[in-house]
Structure formats: structure tokens, C-alpha cells
PDB file of C-alpha atoms and ligand atoms in Angstrom:
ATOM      1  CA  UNK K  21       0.000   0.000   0.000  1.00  0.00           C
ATOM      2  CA  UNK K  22       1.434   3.198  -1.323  1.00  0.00           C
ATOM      3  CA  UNK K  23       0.954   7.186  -0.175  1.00  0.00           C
ATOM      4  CA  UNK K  24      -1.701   7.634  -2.980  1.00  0.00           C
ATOM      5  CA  UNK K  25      -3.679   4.343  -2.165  1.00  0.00           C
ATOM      6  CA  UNK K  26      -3.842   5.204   1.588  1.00  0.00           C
ATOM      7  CA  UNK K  27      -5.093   8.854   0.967  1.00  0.00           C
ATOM      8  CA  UNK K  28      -7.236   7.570  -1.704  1.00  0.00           C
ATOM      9  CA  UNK K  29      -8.809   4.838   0.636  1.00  0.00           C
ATOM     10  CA  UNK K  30      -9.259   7.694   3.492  1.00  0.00           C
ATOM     11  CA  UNK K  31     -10.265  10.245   1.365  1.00  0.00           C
ATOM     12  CA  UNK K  32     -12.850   8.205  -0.696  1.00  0.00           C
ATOM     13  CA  UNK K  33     -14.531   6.708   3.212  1.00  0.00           C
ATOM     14  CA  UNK K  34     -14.466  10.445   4.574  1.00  0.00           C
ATOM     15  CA  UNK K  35     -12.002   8.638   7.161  1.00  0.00           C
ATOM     16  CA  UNK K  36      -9.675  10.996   9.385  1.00  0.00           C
ATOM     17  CA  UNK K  37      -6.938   9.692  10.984  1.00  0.00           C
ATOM     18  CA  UNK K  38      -7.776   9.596  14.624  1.00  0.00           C
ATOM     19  CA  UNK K  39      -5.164  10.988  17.152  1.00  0.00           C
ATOM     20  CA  UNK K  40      -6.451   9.355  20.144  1.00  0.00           C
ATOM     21  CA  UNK K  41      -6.341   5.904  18.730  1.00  0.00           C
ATOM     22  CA  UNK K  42      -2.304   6.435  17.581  1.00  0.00           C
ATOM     23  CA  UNK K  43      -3.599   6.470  13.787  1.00  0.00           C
ATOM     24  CA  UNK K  44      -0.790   6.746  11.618  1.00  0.00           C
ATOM     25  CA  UNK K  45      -0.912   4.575   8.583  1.00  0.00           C
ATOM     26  CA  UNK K  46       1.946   2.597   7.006  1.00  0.00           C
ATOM     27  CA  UNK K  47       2.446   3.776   3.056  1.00  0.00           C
ATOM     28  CA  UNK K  48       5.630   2.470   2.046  1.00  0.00           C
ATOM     29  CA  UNK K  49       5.355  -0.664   0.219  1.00  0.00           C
ATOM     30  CA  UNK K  50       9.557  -1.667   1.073  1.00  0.00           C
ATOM     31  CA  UNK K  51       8.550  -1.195   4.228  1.00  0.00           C
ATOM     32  CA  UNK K  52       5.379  -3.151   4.527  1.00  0.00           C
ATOM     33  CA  UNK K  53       7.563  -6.027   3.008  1.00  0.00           C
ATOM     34  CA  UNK K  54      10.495  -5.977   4.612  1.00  0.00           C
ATOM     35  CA  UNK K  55       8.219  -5.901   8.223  1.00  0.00           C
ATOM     36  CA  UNK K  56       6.284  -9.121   6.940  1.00  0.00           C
ATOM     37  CA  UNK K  57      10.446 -10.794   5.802  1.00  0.00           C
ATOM     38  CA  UNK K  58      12.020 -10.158   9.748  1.00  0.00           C
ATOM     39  CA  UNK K  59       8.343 -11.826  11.312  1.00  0.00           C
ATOM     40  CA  UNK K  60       9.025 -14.838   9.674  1.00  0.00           C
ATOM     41  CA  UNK K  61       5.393 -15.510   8.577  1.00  0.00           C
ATOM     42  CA  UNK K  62       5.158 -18.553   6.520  1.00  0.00           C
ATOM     43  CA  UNK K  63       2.489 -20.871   4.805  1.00  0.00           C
ATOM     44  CA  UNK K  64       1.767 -22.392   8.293  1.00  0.00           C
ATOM     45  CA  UNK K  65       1.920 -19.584  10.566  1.00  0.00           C
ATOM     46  CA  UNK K  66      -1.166 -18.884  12.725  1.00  0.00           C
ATOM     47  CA  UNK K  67      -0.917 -15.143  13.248  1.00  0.00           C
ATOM     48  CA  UNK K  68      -2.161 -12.297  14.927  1.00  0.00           C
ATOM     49  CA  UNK K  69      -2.352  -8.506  14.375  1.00  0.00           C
ATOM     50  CA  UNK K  70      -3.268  -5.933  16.904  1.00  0.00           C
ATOM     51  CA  UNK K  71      -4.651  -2.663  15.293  1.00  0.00           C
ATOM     52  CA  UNK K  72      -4.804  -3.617  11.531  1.00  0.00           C
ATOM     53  CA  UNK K  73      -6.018  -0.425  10.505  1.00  0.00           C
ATOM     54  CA  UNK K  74      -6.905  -0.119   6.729  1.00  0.00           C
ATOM     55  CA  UNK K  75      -5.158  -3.165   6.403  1.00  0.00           C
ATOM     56  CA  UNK K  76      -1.483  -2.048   5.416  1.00  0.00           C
ATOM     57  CA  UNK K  77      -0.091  -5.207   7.152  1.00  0.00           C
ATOM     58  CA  UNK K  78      -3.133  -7.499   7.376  1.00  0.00           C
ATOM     59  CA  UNK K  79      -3.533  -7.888   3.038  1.00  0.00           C
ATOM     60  CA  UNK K  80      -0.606  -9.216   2.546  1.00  0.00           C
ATOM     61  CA  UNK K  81      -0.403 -10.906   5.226  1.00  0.00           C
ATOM     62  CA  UNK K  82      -3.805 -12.948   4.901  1.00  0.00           C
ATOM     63  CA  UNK K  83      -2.447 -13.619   2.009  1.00  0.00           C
ATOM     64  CA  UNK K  84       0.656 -15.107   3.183  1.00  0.00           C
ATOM     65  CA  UNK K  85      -0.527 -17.527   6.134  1.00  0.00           C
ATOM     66  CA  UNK K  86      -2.669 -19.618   7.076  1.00  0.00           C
ATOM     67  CA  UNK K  87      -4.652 -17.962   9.246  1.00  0.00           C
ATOM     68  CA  UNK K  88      -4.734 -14.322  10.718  1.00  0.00           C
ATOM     69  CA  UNK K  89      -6.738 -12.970  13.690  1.00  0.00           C
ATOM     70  CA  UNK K  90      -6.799  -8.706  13.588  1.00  0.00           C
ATOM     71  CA  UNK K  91      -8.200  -6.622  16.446  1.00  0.00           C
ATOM     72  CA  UNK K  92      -9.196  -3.189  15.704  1.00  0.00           C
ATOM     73  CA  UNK K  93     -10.769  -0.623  18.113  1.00  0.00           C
ATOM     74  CA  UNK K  94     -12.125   1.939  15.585  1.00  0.00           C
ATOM     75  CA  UNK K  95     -15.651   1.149  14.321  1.00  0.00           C
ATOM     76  CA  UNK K  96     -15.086   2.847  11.400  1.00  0.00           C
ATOM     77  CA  UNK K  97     -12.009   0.748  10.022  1.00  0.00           C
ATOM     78  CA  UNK K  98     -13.105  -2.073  11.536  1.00  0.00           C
ATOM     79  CA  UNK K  99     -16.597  -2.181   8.944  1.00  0.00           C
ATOM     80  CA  UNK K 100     -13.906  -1.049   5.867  1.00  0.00           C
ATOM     81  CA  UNK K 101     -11.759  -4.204   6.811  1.00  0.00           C
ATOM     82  CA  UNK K 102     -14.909  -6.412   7.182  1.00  0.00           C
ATOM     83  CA  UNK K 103     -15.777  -5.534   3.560  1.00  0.00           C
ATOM     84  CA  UNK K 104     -12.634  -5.927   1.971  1.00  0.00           C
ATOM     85  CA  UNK K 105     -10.970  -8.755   3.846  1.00  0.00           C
ATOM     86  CA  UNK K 106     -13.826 -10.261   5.840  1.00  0.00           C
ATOM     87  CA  UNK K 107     -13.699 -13.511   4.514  1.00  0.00           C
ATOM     88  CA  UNK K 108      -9.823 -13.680   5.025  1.00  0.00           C
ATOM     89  CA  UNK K 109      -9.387 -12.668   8.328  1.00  0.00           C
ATOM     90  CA  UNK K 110     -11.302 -12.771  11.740  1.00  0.00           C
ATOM     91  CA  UNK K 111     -11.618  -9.645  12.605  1.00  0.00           C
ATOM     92  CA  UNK K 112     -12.853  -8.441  16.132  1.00  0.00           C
ATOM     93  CA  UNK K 113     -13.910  -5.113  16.979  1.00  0.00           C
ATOM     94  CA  UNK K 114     -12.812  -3.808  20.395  1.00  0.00           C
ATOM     95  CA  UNK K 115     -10.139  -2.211  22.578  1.00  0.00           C
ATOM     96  CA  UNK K 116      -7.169  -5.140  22.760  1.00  0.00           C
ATOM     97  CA  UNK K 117      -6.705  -4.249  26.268  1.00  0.00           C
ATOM     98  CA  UNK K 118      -9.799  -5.379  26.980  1.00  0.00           C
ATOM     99  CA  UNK K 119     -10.378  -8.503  25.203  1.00  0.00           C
ATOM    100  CA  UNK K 120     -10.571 -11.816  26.741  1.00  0.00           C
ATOM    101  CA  UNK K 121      -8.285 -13.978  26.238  1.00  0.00           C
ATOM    102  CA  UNK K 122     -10.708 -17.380  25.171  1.00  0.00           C
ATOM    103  CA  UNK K 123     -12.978 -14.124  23.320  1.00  0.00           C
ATOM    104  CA  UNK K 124      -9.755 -14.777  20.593  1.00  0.00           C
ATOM    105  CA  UNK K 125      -7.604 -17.518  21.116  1.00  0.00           C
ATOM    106  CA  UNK K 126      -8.834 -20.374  19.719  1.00  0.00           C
ATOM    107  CA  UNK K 127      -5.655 -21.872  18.720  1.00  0.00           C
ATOM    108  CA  UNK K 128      -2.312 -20.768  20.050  1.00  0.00           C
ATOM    109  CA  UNK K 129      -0.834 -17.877  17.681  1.00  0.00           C
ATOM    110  CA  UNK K 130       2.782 -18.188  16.752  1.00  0.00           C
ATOM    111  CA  UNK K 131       3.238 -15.202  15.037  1.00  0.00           C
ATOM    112  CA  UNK K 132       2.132 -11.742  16.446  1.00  0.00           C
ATOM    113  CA  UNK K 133       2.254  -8.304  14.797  1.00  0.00           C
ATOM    114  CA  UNK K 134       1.513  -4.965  15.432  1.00  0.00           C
ATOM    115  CA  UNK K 135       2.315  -1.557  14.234  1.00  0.00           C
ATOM    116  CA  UNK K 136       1.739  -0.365  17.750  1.00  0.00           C
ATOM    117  CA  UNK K 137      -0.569   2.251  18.397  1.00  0.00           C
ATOM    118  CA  UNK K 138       2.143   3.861  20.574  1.00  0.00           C
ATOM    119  CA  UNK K 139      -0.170   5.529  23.080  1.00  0.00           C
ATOM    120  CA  UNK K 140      -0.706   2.067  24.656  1.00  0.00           C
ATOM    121  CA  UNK K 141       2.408   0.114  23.561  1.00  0.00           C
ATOM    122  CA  UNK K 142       3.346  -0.830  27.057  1.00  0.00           C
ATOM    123  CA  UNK K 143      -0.186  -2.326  27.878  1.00  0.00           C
ATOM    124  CA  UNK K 144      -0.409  -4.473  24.207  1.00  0.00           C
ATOM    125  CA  UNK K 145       3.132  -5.837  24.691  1.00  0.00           C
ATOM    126  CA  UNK K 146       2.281  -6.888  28.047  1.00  0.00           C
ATOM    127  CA  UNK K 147      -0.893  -8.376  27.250  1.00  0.00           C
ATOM    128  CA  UNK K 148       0.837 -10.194  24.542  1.00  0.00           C
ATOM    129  CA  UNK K 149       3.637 -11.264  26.368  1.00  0.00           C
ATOM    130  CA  UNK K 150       0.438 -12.972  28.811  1.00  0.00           C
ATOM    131  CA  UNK K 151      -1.832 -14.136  26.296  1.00  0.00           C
ATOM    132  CA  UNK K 152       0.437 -15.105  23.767  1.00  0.00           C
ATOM    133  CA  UNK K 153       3.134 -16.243  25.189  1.00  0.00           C
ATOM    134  CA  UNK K 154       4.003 -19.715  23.394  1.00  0.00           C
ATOM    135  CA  UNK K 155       4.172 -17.555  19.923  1.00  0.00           C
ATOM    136  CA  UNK K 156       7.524 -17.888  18.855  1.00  0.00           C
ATOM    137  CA  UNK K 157       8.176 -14.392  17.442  1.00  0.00           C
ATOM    138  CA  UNK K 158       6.582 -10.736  17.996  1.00  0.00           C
ATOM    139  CA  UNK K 159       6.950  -8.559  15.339  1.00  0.00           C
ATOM    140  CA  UNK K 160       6.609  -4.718  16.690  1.00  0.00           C
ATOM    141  CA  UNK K 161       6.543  -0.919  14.953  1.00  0.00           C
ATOM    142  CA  UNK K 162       7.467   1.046  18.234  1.00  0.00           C
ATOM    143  CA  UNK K 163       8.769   5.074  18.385  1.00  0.00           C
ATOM    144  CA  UNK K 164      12.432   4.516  18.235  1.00  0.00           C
ATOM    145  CA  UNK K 165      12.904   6.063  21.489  1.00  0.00           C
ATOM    146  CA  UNK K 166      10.568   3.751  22.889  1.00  0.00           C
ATOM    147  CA  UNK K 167      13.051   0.779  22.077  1.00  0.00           C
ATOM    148  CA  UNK K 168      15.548   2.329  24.743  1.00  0.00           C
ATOM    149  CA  UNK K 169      12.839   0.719  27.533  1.00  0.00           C
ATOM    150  CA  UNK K 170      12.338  -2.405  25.740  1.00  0.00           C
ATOM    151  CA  UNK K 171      15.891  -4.048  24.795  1.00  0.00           C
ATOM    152  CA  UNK K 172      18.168  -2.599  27.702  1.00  0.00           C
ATOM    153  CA  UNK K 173      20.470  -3.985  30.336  1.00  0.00           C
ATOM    154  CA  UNK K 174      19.752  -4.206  34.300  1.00  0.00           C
ATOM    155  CA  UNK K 175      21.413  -1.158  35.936  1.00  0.00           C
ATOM    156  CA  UNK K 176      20.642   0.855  33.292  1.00  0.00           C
ATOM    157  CA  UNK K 177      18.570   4.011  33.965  1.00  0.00           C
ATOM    158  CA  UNK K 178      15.485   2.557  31.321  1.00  0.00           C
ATOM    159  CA  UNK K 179      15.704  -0.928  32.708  1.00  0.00           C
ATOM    160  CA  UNK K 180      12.028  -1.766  34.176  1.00  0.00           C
ATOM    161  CA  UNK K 181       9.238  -4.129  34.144  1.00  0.00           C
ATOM    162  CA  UNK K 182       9.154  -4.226  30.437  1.00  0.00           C
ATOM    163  CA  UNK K 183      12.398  -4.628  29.450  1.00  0.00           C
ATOM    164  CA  UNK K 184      12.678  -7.358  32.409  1.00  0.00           C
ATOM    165  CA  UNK K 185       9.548  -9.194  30.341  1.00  0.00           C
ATOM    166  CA  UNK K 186      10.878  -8.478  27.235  1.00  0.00           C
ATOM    167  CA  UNK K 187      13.851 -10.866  28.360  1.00  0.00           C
ATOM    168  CA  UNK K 188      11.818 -13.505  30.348  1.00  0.00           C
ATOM    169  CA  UNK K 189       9.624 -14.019  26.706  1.00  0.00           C
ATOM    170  CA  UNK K 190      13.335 -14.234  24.842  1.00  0.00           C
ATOM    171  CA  UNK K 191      15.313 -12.357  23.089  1.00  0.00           C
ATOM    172  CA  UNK K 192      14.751  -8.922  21.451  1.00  0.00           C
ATOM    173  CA  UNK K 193      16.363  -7.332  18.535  1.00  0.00           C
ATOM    174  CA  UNK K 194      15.931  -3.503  16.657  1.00  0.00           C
ATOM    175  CA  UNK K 195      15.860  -4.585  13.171  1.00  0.00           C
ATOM    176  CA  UNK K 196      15.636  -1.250  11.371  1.00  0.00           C
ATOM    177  CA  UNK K 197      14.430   2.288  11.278  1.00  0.00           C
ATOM    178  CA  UNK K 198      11.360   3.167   9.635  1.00  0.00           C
ATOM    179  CA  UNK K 199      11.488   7.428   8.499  1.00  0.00           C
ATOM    180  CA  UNK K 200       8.682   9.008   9.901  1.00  0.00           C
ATOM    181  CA  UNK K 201       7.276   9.777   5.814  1.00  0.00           C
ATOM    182  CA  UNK K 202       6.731   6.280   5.569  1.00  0.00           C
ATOM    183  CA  UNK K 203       3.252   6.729   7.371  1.00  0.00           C
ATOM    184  CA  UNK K 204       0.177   8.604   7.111  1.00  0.00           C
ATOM    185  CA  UNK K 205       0.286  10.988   8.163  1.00  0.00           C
ATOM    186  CA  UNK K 206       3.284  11.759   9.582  1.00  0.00           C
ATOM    187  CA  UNK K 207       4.306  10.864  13.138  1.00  0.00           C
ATOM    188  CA  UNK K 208       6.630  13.255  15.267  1.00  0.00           C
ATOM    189  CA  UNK K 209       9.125  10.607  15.850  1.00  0.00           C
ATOM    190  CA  UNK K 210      11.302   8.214  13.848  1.00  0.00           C
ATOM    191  CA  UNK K 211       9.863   4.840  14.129  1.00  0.00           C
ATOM    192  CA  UNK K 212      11.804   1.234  14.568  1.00  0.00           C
ATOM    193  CA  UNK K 213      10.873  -2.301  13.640  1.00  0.00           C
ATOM    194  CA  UNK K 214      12.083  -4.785  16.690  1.00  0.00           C
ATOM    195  CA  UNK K 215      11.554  -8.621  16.890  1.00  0.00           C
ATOM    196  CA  UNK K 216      10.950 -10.313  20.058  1.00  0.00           C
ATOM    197  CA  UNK K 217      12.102 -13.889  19.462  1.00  0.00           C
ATOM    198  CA  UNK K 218      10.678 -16.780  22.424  1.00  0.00           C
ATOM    199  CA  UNK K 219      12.917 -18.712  24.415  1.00  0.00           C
ATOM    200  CA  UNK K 220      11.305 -21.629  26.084  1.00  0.00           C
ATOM    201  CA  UNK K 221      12.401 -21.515  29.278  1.00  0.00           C
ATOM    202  CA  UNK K 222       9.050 -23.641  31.016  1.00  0.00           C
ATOM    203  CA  UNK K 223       8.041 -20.320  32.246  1.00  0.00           C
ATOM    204  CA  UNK K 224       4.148 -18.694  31.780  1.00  0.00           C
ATOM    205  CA  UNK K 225       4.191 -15.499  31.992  1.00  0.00           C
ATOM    206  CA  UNK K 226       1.334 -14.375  34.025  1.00  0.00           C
ATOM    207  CA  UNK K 227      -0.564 -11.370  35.156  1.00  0.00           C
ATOM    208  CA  UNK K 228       0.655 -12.173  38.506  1.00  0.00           C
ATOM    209  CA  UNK K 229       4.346 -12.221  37.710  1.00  0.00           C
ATOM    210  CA  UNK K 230       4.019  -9.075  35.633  1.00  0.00           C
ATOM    211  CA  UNK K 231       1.972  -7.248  39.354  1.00  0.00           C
ATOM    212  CA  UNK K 232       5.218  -8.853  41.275  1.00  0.00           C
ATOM    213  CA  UNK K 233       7.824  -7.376  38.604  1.00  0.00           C
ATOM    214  CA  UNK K 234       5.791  -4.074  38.607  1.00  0.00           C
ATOM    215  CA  UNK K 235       5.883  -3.760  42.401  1.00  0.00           C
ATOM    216  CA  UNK K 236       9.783  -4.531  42.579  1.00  0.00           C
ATOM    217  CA  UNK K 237      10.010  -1.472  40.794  1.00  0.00           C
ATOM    218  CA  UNK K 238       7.702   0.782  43.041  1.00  0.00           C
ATOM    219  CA  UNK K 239      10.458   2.372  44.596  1.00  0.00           C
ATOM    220  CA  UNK K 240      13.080   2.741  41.607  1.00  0.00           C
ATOM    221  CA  UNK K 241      15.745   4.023  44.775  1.00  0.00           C
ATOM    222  CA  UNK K 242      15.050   1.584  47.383  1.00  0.00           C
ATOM    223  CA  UNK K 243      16.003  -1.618  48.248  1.00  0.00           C
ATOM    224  CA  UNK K 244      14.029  -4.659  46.394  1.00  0.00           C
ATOM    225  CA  UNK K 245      12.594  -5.684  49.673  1.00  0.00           C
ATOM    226  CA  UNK K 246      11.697  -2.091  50.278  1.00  0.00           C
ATOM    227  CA  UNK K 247       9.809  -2.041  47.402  1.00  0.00           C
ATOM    228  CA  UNK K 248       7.958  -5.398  47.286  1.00  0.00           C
ATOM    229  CA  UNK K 249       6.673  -4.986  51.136  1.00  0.00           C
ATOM    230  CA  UNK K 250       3.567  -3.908  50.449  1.00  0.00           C
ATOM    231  CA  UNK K 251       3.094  -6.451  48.008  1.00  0.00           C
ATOM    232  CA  UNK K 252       4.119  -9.255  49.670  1.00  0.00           C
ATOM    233  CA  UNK K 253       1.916  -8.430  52.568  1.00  0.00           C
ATOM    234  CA  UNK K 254      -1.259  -8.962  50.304  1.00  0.00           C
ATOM    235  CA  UNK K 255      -0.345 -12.509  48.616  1.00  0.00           C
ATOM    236  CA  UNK K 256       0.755 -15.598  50.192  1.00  0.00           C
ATOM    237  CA  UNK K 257       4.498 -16.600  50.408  1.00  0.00           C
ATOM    238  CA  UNK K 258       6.229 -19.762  50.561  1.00  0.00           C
ATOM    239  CA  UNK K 259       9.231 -18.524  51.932  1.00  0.00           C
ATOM    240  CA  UNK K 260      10.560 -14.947  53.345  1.00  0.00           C
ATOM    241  CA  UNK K 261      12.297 -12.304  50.755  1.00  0.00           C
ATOM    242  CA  UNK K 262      15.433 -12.820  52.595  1.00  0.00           C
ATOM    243  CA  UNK K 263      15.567 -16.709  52.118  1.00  0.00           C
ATOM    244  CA  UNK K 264      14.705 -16.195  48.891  1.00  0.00           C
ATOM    245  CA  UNK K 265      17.668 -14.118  47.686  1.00  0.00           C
ATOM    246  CA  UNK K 266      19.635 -15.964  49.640  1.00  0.00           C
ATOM    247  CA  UNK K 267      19.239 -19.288  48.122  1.00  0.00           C
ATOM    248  CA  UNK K 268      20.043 -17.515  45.204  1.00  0.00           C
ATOM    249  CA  UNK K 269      23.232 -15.903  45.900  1.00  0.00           C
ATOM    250  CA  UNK K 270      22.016 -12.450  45.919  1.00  0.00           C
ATOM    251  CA  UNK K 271      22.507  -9.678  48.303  1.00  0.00           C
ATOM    252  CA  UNK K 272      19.515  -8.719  51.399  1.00  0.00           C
ATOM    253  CA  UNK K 273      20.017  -4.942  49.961  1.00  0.00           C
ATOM    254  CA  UNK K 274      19.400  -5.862  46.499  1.00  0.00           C
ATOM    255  CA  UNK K 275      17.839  -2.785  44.266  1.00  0.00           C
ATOM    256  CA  UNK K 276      15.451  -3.889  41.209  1.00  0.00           C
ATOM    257  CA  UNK K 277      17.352  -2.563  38.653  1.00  0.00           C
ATOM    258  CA  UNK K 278      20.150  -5.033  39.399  1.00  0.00           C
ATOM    259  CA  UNK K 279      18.586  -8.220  38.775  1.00  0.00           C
ATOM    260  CA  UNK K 280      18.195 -10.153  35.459  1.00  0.00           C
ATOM    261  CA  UNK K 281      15.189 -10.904  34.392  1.00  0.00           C
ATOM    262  CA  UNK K 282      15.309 -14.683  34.803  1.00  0.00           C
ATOM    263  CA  UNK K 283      16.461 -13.410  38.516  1.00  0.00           C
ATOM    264  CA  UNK K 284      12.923 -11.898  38.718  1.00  0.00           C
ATOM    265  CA  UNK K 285      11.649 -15.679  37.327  1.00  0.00           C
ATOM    266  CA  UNK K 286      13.396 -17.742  40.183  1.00  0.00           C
ATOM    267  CA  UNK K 287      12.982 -15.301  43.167  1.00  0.00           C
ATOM    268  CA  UNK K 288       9.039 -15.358  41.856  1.00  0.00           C
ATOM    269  CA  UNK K 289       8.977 -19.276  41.542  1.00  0.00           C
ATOM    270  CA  UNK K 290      10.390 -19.358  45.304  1.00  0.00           C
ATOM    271  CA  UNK K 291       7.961 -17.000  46.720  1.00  0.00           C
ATOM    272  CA  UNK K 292       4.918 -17.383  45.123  1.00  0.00           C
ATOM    273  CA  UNK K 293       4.331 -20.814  43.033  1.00  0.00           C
TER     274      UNK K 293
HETATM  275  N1  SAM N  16      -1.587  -1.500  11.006  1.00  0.00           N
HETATM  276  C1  SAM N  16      -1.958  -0.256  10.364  1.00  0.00           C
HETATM  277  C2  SAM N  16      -0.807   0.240   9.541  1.00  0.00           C
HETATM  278  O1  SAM N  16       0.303  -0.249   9.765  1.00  0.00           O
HETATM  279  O2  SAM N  16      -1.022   1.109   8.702  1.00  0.00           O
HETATM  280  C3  SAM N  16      -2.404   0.806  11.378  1.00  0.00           C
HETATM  281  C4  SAM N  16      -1.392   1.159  12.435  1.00  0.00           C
HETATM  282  S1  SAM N  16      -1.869   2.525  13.447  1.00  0.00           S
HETATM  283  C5  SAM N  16      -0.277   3.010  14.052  1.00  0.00           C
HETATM  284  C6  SAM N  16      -2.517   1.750  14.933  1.00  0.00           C
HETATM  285  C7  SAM N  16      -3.852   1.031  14.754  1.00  0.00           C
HETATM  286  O3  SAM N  16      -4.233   0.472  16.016  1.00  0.00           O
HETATM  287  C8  SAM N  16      -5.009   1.911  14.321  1.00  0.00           C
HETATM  288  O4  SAM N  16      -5.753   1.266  13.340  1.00  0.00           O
HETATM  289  C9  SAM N  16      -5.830   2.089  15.598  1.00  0.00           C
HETATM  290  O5  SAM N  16      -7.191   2.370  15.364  1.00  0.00           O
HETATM  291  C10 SAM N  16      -5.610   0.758  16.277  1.00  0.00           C
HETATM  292  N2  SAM N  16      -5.742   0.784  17.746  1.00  0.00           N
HETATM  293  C11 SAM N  16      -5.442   1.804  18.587  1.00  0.00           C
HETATM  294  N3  SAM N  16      -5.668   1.459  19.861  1.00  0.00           N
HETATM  295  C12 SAM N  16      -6.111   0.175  19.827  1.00  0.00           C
HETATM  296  C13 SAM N  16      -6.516  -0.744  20.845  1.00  0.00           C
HETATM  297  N4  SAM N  16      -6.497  -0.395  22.143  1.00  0.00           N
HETATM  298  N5  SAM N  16      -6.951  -1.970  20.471  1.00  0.00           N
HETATM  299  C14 SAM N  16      -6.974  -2.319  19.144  1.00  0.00           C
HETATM  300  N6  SAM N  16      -6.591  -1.492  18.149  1.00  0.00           N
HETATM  301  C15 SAM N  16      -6.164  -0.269  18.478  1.00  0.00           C
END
């Protein structure tokens, strides 16, 4: 899908792109295929798309696999799509954040894409990284400066709960820059492609884990225990915080930001499951 085809299809719906859903429309054909070459999408690959939009991604890809799921929040794109790729994709209408999981998993994706809507990027990937879990590879538009939160190191200033998911799912990589002229219309910020690639490490993510990664982080300048009191006090645990990182080598004064995210997996599995 070109520049002329997307103002064409806007133009000729009366469509506007909406701000407040993070509408900014992928026009760059090179682009378009060079996203669908780094997801790996194949013949067999069962996939899904969060926020298809006029359907940029979601063509070609329906075209491509075997079967593809889209979720779209806007009414308005979500009847254009039904017309003209209804019978290729399953389409639901709704806000992904809110969306059941057995509402749209009916078999496990392994491919997931998204040209995130970057008002909510944290919230999708996280869902994602819950729902979807098993699917071998996430394929992600983010705002470049986004990425700085998403693939960094512990005791770095951006390292947090996403970046420490991020590395529990597997392993992340920024696989090029995407101009911001390459969507419609324009975004304020350069854009990035990144690939999250699963590891199987016999680890669910859960909603749970991600509310016990989220409160180690409460208190970015105290210790770890400092920061997970108040959580602990409100769940059960197996063993105390100090026995914990102890049987794991790791200091009573720990902060957060120090630990690796499969740090966060084992201290979790000996407190809580
Ligand atoms: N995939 C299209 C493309 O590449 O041209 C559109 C990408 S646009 C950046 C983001 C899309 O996500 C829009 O279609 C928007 O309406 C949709 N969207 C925004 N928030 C959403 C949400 N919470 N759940 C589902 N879709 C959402």
C-alpha cells in the first residue's frame, strides 16, 4: 500500500486519521515487506495482528498464512476491513486491552504483529507477552525512542518491568528504522521495527508475575525488599524475601534494577508458586 492508495482509501470513506487511537498509517510498500520478511510468517503460521487499521499489514499478510486474527478498536475501520478482507481474516472489533483472552484464542498464535498504536504500547506488549506467550516471534513498529525501555540492560537508567519481560519471553532485537514519511500521516518521531524472538524456558508469563515485577520497581531508589513490602503483605508466600535471595546468591540490599530478568523468574517461583 502506497501514499496515494492510503489517501485515496481515506479520502474516498471520509475517514480521518484519529489521534487518540495512535492512527498513523503505514504507506511504504519496502517497508510493509520488509516488516512481513524479519516476522518470519510462513504458509503455516497462525498469526495475529493488533490494530490492523486499513489493512497495510493485514492484506498481505492474509495472504501469506494460514490464518490471521486482527483486532481493531475503531468502528469505522473495523466495517472497511470487514468488507474488503472479511472472509480472510477474523476480525474483532474492540479495545485489545480489553479482550478476553478465550474471546480470541482459539488456537495458540505463533506469530504476532503490530504496528503499535504507541499511546498504549506498554499495555499491548504486556498483554501479549500474557496471552500469547508460546508464539515464537513478535513482530513490533514502536517510536524509536521507545526501544531504549524495551531491549536494555539491568542497571541501566530505562531498565524496568518491560524490558525485564521483554527478556523472560526471549530475546529482542531492533531490526531497522522506519522514516517518519513512511506513514500517514506523519508521526513526530522516527519509528523502529524490533523482533521479540521466544525462548522456552518452562516459564508462563502471568498477570501475577508481571503485578510482582511491577511492584519490585515501586520504589526505583530503594532496596528490592523495600519495594515489594507492600506487596508481599497482600499474597501468600512460601518462603521470606530474605531466604529467597539468599538461596540464590544475591545480596539482602538488592535494588530492582540489578537483577536479570530470569532473577525476577526464580525469586518469583520461590515465593509465590
Ligand atoms: N496496522 C496499520 C498500519 O500499519 O497502517 C495501522 C497502524 S496505526 C499506528 C494503529 C492502529 O491500532 C489503528 O488502526 C488504531 O485504530 C488501532 N488501535 C489503537 N488502539 C487500539 C486498541 N487499544 N486496540 C486495538 N486497536 C487499536
Amino acid at each position: 500500500m502506497n501514499r496515494s492508495e492510503v489517501v485515496h482509501i481515506l479520502e474516498s470513506n471520509d475517514f480521518h486519521a484519529k489521534t487518540k487511537f495512535g492512527q498513523n498509517f503505514l504507506c511504504n510498500e519496502n517497508i510493509i515487506n520488509r516488516i512481513i520478511e524479519v516476522s518470519g510468517v510462513g504458509p503455516d503460521s497462525i498469526c495475529l495482528e493488533i490494530g490492523p487499521g486499513i489493512g497495510a499489514l493485514t492484506e498481505p499478510l492474509s495472504d501469506l498464512c494460514s490464518k490471521l486474527t486482527a483486532v481493531e478498536i475503531d468502528k469505522e475501520l473495523f466495517s472497511y476491513l470487514e468488507e474488503t478482507l472479511g472472509d480472510k481474516v477474523e476480525l474483532h472489533l474492540c479495545d485489545y486491552l480489553k479482550l478476553k483472552k478465550s474471546d480470541y484464542i482459539k488456537t495458540p498464535y505463533d506469530h504476532v504483529l503490530s504496528n503499535i498504536p504507541y499511546y498504549v504500547m506498554t499495555g499491548i506488549m504486556k498483554k501479549l507477552m500474557v496471552d500469547c506467550g508460546n508464539a515464537e516471534k513478535m513482530t513490533f513498529m514502536v517510536e524509536d525512542e521507545a526501544i531504549a525501555r524495551i531491549i536494555c540492560e539491568p542497571s541501566t537508567k530505562q531498565y524496568g518491568p518491560l524490558a525485564v519481560l521483554v527478556g523472560v519471553y526471549g530475546s529482542a532485537k531492533r531490526e531497522f528504522t522506519v522514516p517518519s514519511d513512511c506513514f500517514y500521516p506523519m508521526p513526530h518521531t522516527t519509528s523502529a521495527v524490533i523482533t521479540l524472538t521466544r525462548t522456552e524456558r518452562g516459564f508462563e508469563i502471568t498477570d501475577d508475575f508481571c503485578s510482582f515485577v511491577e511492584a519490585s520497581f515501586s520504589k526505583r531508589r530503594k532496596t528490592l525488599s523495600n519495594s515489594l513490602s507492600a506487596y508481599l503483605s497482600t499474597v501468600d508466600v512460601k518462603i521470606s524475601l530474605k531466604d529467597a535471595l539468599k538461596s540464590l546468591g544475591l545480596e539482602e540490599n538488592i535494588r530492582a534494577e540489578v537483577l536479570k530478568p530470569l532473577d525476577f523468574v526464580e525469586l518469583y517461583k520461590l515465593l509465590l508458586i
